[in-house]
CSV table of C-alpha atoms and ligand atoms in Angstrom, one decimal:
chain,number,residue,atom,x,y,z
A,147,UNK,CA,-16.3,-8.1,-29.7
A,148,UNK,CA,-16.0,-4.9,-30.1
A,149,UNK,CA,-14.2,-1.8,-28.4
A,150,UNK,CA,-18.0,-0.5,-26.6
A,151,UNK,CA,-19.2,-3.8,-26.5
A,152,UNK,CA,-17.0,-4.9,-24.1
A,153,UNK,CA,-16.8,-1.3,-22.4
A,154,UNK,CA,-20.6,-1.8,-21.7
A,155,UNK,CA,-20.2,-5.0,-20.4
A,156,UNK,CA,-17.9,-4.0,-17.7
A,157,UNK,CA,-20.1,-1.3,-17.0
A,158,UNK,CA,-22.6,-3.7,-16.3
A,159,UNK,CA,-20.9,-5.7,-14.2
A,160,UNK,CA,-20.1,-3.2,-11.7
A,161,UNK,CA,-23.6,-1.8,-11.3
A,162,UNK,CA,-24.5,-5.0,-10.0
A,163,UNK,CA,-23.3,-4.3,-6.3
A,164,UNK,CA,-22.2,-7.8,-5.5
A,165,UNK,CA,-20.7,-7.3,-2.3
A,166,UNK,CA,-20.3,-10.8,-0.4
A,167,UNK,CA,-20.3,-10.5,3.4
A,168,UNK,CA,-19.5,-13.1,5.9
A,169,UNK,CA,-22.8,-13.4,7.5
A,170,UNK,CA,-25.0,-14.9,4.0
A,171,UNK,CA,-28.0,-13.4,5.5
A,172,UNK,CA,-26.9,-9.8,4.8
A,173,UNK,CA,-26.1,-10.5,1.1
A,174,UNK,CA,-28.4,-8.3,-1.0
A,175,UNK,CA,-31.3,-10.8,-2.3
A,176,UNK,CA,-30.6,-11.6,-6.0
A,177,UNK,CA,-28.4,-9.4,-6.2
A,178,UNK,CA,-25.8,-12.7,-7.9
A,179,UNK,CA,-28.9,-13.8,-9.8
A,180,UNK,CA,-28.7,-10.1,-11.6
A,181,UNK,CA,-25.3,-10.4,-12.4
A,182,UNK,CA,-25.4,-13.7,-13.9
A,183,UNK,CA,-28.3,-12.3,-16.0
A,184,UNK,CA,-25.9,-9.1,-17.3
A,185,UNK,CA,-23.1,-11.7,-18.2
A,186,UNK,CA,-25.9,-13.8,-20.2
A,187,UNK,CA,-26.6,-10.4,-22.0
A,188,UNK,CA,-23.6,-9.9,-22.7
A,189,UNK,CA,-21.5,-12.6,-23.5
A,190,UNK,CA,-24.5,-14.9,-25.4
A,191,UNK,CA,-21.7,-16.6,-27.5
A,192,UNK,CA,-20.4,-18.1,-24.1
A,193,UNK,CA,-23.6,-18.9,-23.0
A,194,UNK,CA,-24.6,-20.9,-25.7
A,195,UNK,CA,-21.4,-22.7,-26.4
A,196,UNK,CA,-19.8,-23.9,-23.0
A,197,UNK,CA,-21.5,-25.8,-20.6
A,198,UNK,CA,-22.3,-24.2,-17.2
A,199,UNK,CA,-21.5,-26.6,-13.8
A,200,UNK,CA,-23.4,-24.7,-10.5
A,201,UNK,CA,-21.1,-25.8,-7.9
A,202,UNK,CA,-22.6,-23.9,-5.0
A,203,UNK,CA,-23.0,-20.6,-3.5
A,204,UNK,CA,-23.3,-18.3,-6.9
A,205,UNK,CA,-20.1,-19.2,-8.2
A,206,UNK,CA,-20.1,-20.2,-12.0
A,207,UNK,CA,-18.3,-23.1,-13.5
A,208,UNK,CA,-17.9,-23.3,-17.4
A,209,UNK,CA,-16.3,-26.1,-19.0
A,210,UNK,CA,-15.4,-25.0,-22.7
A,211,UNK,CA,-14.2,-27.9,-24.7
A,212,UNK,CA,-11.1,-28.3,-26.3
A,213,UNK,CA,-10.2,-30.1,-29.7
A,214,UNK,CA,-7.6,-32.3,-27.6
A,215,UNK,CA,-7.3,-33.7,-24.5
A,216,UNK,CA,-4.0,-32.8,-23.1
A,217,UNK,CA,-4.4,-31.2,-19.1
A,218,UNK,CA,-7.2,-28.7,-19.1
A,219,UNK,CA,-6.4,-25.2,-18.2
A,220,UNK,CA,-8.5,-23.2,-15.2
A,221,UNK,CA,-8.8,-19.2,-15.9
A,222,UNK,CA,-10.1,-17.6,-12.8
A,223,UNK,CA,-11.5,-14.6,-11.6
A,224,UNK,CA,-14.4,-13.8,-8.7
A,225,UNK,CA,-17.6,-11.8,-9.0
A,226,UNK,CA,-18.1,-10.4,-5.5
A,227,UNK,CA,-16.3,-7.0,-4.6
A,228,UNK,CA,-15.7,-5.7,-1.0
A,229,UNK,CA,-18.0,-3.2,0.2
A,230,UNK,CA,-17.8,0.0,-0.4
A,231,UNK,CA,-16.9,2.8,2.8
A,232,UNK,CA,-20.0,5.4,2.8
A,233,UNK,CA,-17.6,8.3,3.8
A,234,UNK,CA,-14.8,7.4,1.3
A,235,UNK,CA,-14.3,10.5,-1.1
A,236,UNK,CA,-14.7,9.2,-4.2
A,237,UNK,CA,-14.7,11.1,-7.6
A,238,UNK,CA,-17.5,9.4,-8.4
A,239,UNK,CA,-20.0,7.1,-7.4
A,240,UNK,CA,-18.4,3.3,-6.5
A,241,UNK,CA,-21.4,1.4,-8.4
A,242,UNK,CA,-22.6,3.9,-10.9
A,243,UNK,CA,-19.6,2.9,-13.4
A,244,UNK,CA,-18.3,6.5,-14.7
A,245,UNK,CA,-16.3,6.6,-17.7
A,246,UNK,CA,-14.1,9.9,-17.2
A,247,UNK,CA,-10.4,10.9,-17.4
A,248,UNK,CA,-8.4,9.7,-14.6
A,249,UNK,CA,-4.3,10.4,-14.3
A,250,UNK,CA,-3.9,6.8,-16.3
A,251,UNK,CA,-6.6,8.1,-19.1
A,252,UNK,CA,-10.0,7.4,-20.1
A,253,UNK,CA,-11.1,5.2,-17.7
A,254,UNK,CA,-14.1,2.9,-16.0
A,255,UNK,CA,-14.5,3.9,-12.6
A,256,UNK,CA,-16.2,1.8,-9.9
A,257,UNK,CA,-15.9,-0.9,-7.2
A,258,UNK,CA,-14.8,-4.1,-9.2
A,259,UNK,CA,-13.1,-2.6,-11.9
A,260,UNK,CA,-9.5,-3.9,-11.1
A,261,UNK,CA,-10.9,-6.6,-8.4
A,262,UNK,CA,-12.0,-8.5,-9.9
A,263,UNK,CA,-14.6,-7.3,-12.7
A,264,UNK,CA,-12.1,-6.6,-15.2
A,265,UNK,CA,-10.6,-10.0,-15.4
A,266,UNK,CA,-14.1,-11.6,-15.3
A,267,UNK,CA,-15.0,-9.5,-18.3
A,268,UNK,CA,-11.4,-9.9,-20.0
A,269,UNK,CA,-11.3,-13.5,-20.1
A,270,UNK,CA,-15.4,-13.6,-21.4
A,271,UNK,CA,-15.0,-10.9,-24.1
A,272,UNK,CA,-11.9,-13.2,-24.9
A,273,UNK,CA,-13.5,-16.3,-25.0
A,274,UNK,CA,-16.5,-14.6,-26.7
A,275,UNK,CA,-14.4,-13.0,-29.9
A,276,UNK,CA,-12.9,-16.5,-30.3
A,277,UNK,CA,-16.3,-18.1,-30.5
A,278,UNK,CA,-17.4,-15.6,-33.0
A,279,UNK,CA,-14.2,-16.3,-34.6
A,280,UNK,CA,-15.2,-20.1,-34.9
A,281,UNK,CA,-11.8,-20.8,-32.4
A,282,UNK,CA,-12.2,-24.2,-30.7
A,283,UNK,CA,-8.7,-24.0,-28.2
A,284,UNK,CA,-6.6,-26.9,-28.6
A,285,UNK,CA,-7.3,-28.5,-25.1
A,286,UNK,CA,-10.1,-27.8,-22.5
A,287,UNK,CA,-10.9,-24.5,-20.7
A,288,UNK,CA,-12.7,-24.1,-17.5
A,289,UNK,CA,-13.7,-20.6,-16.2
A,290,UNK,CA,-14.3,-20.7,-12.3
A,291,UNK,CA,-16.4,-17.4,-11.2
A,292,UNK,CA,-15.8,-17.4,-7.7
A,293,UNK,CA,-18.7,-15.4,-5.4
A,294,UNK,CA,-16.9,-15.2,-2.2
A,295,UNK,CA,-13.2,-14.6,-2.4
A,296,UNK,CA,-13.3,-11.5,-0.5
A,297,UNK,CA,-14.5,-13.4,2.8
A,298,UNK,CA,-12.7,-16.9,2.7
A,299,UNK,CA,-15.5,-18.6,1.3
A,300,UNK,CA,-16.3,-21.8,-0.1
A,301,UNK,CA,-16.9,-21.8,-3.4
A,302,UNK,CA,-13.8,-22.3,-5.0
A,303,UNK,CA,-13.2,-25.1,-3.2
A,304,UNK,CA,-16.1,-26.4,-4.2
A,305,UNK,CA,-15.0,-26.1,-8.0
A,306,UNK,CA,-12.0,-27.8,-6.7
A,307,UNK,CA,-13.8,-31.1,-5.8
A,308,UNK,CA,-16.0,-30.8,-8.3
A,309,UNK,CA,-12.8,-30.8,-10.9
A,310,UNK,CA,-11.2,-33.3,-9.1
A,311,UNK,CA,-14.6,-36.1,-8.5
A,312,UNK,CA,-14.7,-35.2,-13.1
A,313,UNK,CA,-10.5,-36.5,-13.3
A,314,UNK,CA,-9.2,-32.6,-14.3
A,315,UNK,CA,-5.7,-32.6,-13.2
A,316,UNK,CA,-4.7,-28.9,-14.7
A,317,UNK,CA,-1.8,-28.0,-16.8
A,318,UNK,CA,-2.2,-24.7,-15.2
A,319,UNK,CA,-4.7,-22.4,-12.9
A,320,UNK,CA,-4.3,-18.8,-13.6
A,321,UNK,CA,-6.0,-16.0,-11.0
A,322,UNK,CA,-6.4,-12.5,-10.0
A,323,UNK,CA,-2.7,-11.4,-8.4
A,324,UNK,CA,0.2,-9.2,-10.4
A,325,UNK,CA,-0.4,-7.0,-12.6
A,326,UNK,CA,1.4,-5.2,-15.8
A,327,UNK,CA,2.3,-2.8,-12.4
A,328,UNK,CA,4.4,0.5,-13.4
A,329,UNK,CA,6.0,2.5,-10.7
A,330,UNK,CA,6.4,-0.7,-8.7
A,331,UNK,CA,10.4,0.1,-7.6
A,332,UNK,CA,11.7,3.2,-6.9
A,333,UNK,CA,13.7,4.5,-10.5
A,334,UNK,CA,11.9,2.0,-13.0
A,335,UNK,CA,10.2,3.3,-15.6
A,336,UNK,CA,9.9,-0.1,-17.1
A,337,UNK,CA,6.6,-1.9,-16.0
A,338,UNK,CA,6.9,-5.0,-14.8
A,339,UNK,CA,4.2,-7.7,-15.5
A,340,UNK,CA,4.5,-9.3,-11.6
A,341,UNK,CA,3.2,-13.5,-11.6
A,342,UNK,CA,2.4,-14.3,-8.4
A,343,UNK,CA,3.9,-18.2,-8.0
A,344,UNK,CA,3.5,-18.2,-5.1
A,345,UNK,CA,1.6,-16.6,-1.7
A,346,UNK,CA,1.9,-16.1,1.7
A,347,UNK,CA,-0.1,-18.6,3.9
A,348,UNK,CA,-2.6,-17.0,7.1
A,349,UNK,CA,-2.5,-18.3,9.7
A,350,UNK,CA,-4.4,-17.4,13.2
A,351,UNK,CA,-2.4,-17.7,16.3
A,352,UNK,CA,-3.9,-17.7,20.2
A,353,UNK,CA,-1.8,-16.6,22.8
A,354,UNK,CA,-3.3,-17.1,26.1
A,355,UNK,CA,-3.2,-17.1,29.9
A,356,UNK,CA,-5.4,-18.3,32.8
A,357,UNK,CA,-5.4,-17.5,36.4
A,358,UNK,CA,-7.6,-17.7,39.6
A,359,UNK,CA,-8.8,-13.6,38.4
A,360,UNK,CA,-10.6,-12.1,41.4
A,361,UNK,CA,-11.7,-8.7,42.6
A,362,UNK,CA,-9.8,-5.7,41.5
A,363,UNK,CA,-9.1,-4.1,44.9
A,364,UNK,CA,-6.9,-7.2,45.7
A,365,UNK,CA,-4.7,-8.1,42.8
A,366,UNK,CA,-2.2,-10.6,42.5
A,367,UNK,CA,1.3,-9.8,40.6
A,368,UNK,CA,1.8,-11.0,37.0
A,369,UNK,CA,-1.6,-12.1,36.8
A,370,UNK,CA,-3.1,-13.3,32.5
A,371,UNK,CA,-3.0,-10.0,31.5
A,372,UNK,CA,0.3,-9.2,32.5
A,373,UNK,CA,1.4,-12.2,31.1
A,374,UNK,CA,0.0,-11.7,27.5
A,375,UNK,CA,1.0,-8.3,27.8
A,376,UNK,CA,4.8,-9.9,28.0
A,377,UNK,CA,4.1,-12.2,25.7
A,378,UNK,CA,2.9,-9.9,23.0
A,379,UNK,CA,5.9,-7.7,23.8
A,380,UNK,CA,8.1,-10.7,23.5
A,381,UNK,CA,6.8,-11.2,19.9
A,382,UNK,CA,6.6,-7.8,18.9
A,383,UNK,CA,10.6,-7.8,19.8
A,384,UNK,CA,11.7,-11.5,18.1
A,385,UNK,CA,10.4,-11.2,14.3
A,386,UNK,CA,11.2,-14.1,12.5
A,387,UNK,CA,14.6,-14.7,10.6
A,388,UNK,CA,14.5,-11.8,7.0
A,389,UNK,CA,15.5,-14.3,3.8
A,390,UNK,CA,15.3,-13.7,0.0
A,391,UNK,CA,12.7,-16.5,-1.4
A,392,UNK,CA,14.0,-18.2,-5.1
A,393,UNK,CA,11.3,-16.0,-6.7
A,394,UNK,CA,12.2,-12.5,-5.0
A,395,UNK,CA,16.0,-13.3,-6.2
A,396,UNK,CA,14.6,-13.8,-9.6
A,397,UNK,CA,12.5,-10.8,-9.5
A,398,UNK,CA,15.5,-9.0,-8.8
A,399,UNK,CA,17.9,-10.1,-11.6
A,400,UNK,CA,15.3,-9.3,-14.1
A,401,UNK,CA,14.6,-5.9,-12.6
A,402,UNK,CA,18.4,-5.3,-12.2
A,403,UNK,CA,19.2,-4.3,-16.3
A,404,UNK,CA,15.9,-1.6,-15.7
A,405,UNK,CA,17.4,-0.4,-12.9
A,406,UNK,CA,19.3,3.3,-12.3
A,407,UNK,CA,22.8,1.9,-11.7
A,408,UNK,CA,23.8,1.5,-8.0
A,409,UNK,CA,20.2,-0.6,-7.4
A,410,UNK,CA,21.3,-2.4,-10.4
A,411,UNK,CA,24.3,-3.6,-9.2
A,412,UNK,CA,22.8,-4.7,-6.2
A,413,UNK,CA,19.8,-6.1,-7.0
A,414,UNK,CA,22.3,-8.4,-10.0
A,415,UNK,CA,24.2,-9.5,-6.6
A,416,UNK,CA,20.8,-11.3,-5.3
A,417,UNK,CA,21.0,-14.8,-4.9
A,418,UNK,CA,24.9,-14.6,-4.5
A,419,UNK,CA,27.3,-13.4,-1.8
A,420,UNK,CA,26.1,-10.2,-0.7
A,421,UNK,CA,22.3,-11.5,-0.4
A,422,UNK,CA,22.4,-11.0,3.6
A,423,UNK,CA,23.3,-7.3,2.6
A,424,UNK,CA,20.3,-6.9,0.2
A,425,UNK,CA,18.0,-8.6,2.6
A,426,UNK,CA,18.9,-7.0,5.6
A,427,UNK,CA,18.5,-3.6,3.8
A,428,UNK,CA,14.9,-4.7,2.7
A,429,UNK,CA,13.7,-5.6,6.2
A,430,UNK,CA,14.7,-2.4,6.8
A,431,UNK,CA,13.5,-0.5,4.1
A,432,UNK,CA,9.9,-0.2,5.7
A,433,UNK,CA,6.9,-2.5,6.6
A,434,UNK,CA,6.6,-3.3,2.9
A,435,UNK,CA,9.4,-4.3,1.9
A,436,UNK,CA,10.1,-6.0,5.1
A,437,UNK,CA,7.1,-8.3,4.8
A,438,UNK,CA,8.7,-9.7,1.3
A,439,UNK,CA,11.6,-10.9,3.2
A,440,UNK,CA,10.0,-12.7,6.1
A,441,UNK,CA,7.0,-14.2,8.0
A,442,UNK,CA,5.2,-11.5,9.9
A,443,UNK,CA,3.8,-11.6,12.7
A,444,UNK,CA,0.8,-8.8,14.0
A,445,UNK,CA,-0.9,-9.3,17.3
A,446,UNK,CA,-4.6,-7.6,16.5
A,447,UNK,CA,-7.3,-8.9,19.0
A,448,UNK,CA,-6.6,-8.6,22.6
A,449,UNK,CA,-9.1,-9.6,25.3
A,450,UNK,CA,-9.0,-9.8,29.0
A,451,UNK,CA,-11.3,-8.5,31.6
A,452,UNK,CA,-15.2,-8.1,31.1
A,453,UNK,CA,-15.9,-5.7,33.9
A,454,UNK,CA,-13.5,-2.8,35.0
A,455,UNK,CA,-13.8,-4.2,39.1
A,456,UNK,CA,-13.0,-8.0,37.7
A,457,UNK,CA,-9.6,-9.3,37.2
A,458,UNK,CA,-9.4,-11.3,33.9
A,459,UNK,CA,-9.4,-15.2,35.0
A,460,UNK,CA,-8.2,-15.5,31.3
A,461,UNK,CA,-6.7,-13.1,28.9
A,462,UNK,CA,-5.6,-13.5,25.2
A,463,UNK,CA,-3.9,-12.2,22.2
A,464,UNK,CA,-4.5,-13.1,18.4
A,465,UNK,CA,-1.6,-13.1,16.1
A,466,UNK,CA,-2.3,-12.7,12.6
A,467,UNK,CA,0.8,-14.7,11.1
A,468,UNK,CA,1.5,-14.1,7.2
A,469,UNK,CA,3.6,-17.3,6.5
A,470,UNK,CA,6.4,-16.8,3.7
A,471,UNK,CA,7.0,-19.9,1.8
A,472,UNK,CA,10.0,-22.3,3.8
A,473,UNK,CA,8.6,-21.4,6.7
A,474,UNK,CA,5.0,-23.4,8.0
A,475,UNK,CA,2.6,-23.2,10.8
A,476,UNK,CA,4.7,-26.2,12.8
A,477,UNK,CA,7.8,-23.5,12.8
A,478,UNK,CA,6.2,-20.5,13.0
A,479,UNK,CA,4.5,-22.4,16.2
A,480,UNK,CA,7.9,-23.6,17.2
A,481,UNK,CA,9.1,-19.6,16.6
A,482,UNK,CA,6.0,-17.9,18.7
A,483,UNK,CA,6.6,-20.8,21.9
A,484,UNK,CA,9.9,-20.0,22.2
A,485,UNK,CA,9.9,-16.9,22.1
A,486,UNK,CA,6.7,-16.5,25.1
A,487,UNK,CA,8.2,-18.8,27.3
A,488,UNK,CA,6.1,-19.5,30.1
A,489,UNK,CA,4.2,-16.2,30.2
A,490,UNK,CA,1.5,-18.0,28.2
A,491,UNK,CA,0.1,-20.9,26.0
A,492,UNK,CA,0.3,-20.5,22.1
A,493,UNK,CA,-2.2,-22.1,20.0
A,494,UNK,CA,-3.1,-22.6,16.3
A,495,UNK,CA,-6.8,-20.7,16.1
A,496,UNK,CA,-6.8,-21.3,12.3
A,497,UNK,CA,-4.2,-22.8,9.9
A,498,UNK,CA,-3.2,-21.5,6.4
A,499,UNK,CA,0.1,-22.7,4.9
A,500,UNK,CA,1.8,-20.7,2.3
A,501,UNK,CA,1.5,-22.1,-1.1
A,502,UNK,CA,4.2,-24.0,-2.7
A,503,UNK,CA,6.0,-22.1,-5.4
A,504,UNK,CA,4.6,-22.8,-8.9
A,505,UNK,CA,7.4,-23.4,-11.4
A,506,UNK,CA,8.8,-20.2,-13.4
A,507,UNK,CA,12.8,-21.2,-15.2
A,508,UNK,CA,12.2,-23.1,-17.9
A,509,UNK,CA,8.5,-24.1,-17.6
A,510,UNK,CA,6.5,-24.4,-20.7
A,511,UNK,CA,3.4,-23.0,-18.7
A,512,UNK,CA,5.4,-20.2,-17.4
A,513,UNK,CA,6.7,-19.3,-20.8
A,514,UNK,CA,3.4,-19.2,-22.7
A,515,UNK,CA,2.5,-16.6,-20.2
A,516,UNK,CA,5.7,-14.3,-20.7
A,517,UNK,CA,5.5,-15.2,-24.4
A,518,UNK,CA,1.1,-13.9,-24.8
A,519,UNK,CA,2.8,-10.8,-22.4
A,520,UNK,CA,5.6,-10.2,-25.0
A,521,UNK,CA,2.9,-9.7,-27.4
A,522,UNK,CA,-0.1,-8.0,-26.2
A,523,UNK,CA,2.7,-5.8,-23.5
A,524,UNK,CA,6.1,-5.3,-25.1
A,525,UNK,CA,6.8,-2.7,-23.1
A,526,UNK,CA,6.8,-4.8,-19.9
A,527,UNK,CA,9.5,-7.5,-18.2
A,528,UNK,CA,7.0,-10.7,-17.3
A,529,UNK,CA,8.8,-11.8,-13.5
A,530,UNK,CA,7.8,-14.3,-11.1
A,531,UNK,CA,7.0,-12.8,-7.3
A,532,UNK,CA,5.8,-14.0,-4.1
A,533,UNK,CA,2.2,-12.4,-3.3
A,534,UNK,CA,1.9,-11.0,-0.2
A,535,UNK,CA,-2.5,-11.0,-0.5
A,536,UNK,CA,-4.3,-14.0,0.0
A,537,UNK,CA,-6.4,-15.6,-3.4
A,538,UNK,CA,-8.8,-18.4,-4.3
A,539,UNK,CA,-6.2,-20.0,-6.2
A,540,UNK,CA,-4.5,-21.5,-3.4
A,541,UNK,CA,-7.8,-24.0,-3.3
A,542,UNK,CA,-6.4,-25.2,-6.5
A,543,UNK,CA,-2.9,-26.4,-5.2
A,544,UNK,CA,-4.3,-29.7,-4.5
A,545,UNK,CA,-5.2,-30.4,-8.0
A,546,UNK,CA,-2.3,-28.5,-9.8
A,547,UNK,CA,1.5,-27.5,-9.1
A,548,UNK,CA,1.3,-25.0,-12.1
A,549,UNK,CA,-0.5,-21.7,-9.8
A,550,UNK,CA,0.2,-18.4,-11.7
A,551,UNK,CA,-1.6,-15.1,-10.0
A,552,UNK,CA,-1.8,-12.6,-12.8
A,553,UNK,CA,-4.2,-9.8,-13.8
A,554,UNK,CA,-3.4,-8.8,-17.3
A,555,UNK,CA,-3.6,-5.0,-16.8
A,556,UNK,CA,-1.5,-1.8,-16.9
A,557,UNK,CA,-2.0,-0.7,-13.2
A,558,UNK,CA,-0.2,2.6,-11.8
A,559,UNK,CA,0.7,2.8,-7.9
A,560,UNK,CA,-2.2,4.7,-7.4
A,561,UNK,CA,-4.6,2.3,-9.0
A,562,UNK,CA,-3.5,-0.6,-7.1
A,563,UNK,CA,-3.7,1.7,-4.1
A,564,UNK,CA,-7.4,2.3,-4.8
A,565,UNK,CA,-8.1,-1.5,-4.5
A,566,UNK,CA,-10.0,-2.4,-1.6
A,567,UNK,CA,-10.3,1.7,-0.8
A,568,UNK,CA,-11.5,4.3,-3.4
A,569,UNK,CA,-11.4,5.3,-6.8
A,570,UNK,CA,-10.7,2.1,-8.1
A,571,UNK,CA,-10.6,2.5,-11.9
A,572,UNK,CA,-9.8,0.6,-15.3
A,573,UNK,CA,-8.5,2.4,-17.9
A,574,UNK,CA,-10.9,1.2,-21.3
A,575,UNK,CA,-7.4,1.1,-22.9
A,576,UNK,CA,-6.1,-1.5,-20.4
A,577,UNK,CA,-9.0,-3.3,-20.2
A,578,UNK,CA,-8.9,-4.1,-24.2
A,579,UNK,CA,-5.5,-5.3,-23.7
A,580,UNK,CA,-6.4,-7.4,-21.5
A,581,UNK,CA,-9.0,-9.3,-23.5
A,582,UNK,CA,-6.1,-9.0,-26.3
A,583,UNK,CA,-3.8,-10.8,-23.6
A,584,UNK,CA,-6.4,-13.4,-22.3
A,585,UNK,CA,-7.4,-14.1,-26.1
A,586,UNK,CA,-3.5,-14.2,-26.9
A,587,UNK,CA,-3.2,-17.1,-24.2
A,588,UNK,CA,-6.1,-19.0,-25.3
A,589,UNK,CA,-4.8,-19.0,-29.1
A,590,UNK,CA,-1.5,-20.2,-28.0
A,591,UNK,CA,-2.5,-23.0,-25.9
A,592,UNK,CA,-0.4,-26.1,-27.6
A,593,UNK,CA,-2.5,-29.3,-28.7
B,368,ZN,ZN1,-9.8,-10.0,-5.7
């Protein structure tokens, strides 16, 4: 495909404002149905030659055969975007798909661009150059389209049954997370292509307490509210234990030669002696660089009272728990008990474990990946990380231990500050390197 061809098609994509909300009723009618038209348009090579599965919702399943039948690979990517904030000052309009100068370059601006248009264009131009190429790749390829990622929903896990009732045990699932990320650490110049091997799990914790409540001109001491009151104070005091995962150590020693010198020689000391040093001067480094180091813990809803005259018979707090891998909800449970006491009862609203780490030394899955980045981004060091976001792909580490989170585009600080807020752009440079990187991959697949 060509350079505009695949400009254009982006474009497309992001006029379509598929904004999935959690109530289905409020989705704009058709607007899904549009979108899937703009991707027949433009991708009619794809549309002729793999086979489409409708696994619910408006999620797309293709199924692109290979000449073998080694373990199938997955490349994902979702086609809803978050809405857009009517007073958010962007320079210019979130669904009209500009293409202007930015501080990265020429670039497409809209709501999608980096999350999660561009990958769902990437890997179609990809696939659609190689079928105009006459490519067949060496095993199977399945793209799952996703068209709820942004509130929890379903339909990934639907193309997860749906994989697993048709035998499809991936060799690996690759998804929306890193990115070839520049600026990321404070002195390196030297991007650094960031796989996601693993994320944090979310989990919803209850803290509660009960009493007899009452009227408010006779109130009894230490009554629910006080008591979650205590018990939110109690958490907000005990955060859980600050550790360096495998990954985060192996981040580190391949950041450390790209490093200004004393950061190099700590970050080279990760994983050895002085890793209680680096890690304690992480979780204190700010909330950022604290939350790679442990589970975190963040009371948000609190409820008590519905009447100012009535004393709350019940009062509660929720804690929004962000669980790092080693820990899980049993211990984080065991953590937040201990911790309240008996001011109040702790329980588990809604699970979400962290996902198990995906394997990165010595993997031939993992190396395929750093080998198509080598290529198509020699500029950049290819590193596992633990992602702190949540992503569909954690649906798919029932069916596969090989989980890899990477978007493969150049993205400043500022760009992936503008996801999820404003002024998300795509430079049209990075977005043809990363059809170069996703049709890299699918040419390298082995037999
Ligand atoms: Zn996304």
């Amino acid at each position: 495909m060509e350079t505009s061809r695949i400009v254009e098609a982006l474009r497309a994509l992001v006029r379509v404002p598929t904004v999935s909300r959690r109530a289905p009723e409020v989705v704009e009618p058709g607007v899904f149905a549009r979108l899937h038209a703009e991707l027949a348009t433009h991708f009619p090579l794809l549309h002729e030659h793999l086979e489409l599965v409708r696994v619910g919702g408006d999620a797309l399943l293709f199924r692109w055969r290979g000449t073998g039948d080694g373990p199938a690979v997955v490349l994902m990517a979702h086609l809803d975007v978050v809405p857009v904030d009517g007073e958010a000052p962007w320079t210019h309009p979130a669904f009209d798909a500009v293409v202007a100068d930015s501080p990265e370059g020429r670039a497409i601006w809209g709501r999608g661009t980096l999350d999660d248009k561009g990958s769902v264009v990437g890997v179609c131009a990809a696939v659609e150059r190689l079928l105009a190429e006459g490519f067949t790749p060496a095993r199977d390829v399945w793209l799952s389209f996703g068209s709820d990622e942004e509130v929890s929903g379903t339909t990934a896990q639907a193309a997860v049954d749906h994989l697993r009732d048709a035998g499809v045990a991936p060799w690996f699932v690759l998804d929306e997370g890193g990115a070839v990320a520049g600026g990321a650490f404070p002195g390196v110049t030297t991007p650094m292509a960031v796989v996601g091997v693993s994320e944090k799990g979310t989990t919803l914790f209850e803290v509660r307490a009960t009493g007899r409540g009452g009227h408010s001109s006779t109130p009894a001491r230490n009554g629910p509210t006080a008591r979650v009151a205590r018990a939110v104070l109690a958490i907000d005091r005990a955060p859980m234990p600050a550790r360096l995962p495998a990954p985060a150590v192996e981040l580190f020693h391949r950041l450390a030669p790209h490093a200004p010198a004393p950061l190099r020689v700590a970050l080279s000391a990760a994983g050895g002696r002085l890793t209680p040093l680096l890690t304690r001067a992480l979780a204190a480094a700010g909330p950022e660089a604290a939350a790679l180091t442990r589970t975190t813990l963040a009371t948000t809803m609190l409820s008590g009272s519905p009447a100012p005259n009535v004393i709350a018979s019940t009062a509660t707090a929720v804690v929004n728990a962000r669980i790092l891998v080693g820990d899980t909800v049993a211990s984080v449970h065991d953590h937040l008990r201990r911790v309240v006491g008996d001011h109040a009862e702790v329980s588990v609203l809604e699970p979400g474990e962290p996902s198990p780490v995906s394997p990165y030394a010595g993997d031939p899955a993992f190396a395929l990946l750093e080998a198509t980045t080598a290529e198509v981004f020699p500029e950049a060091v290819p590193t596992p990380y633990v992602m702190m976001a949540a992503t569909d792909s954690r649906h798919f580490t029932a069916i596969c231990e090989r989980v890899y989170r990477f978007a493969p585009f150049p993205m400043s600080k500022a760009q992936r500050e503008a996801i999820h807020s404003y002024d998300e752009r795509l430079t049209v440079e990075g977005l043809l390197r990363g059809v170069d990187w996703y049709a890299a991959l699918l040419r390298g697949l082995p037999a």
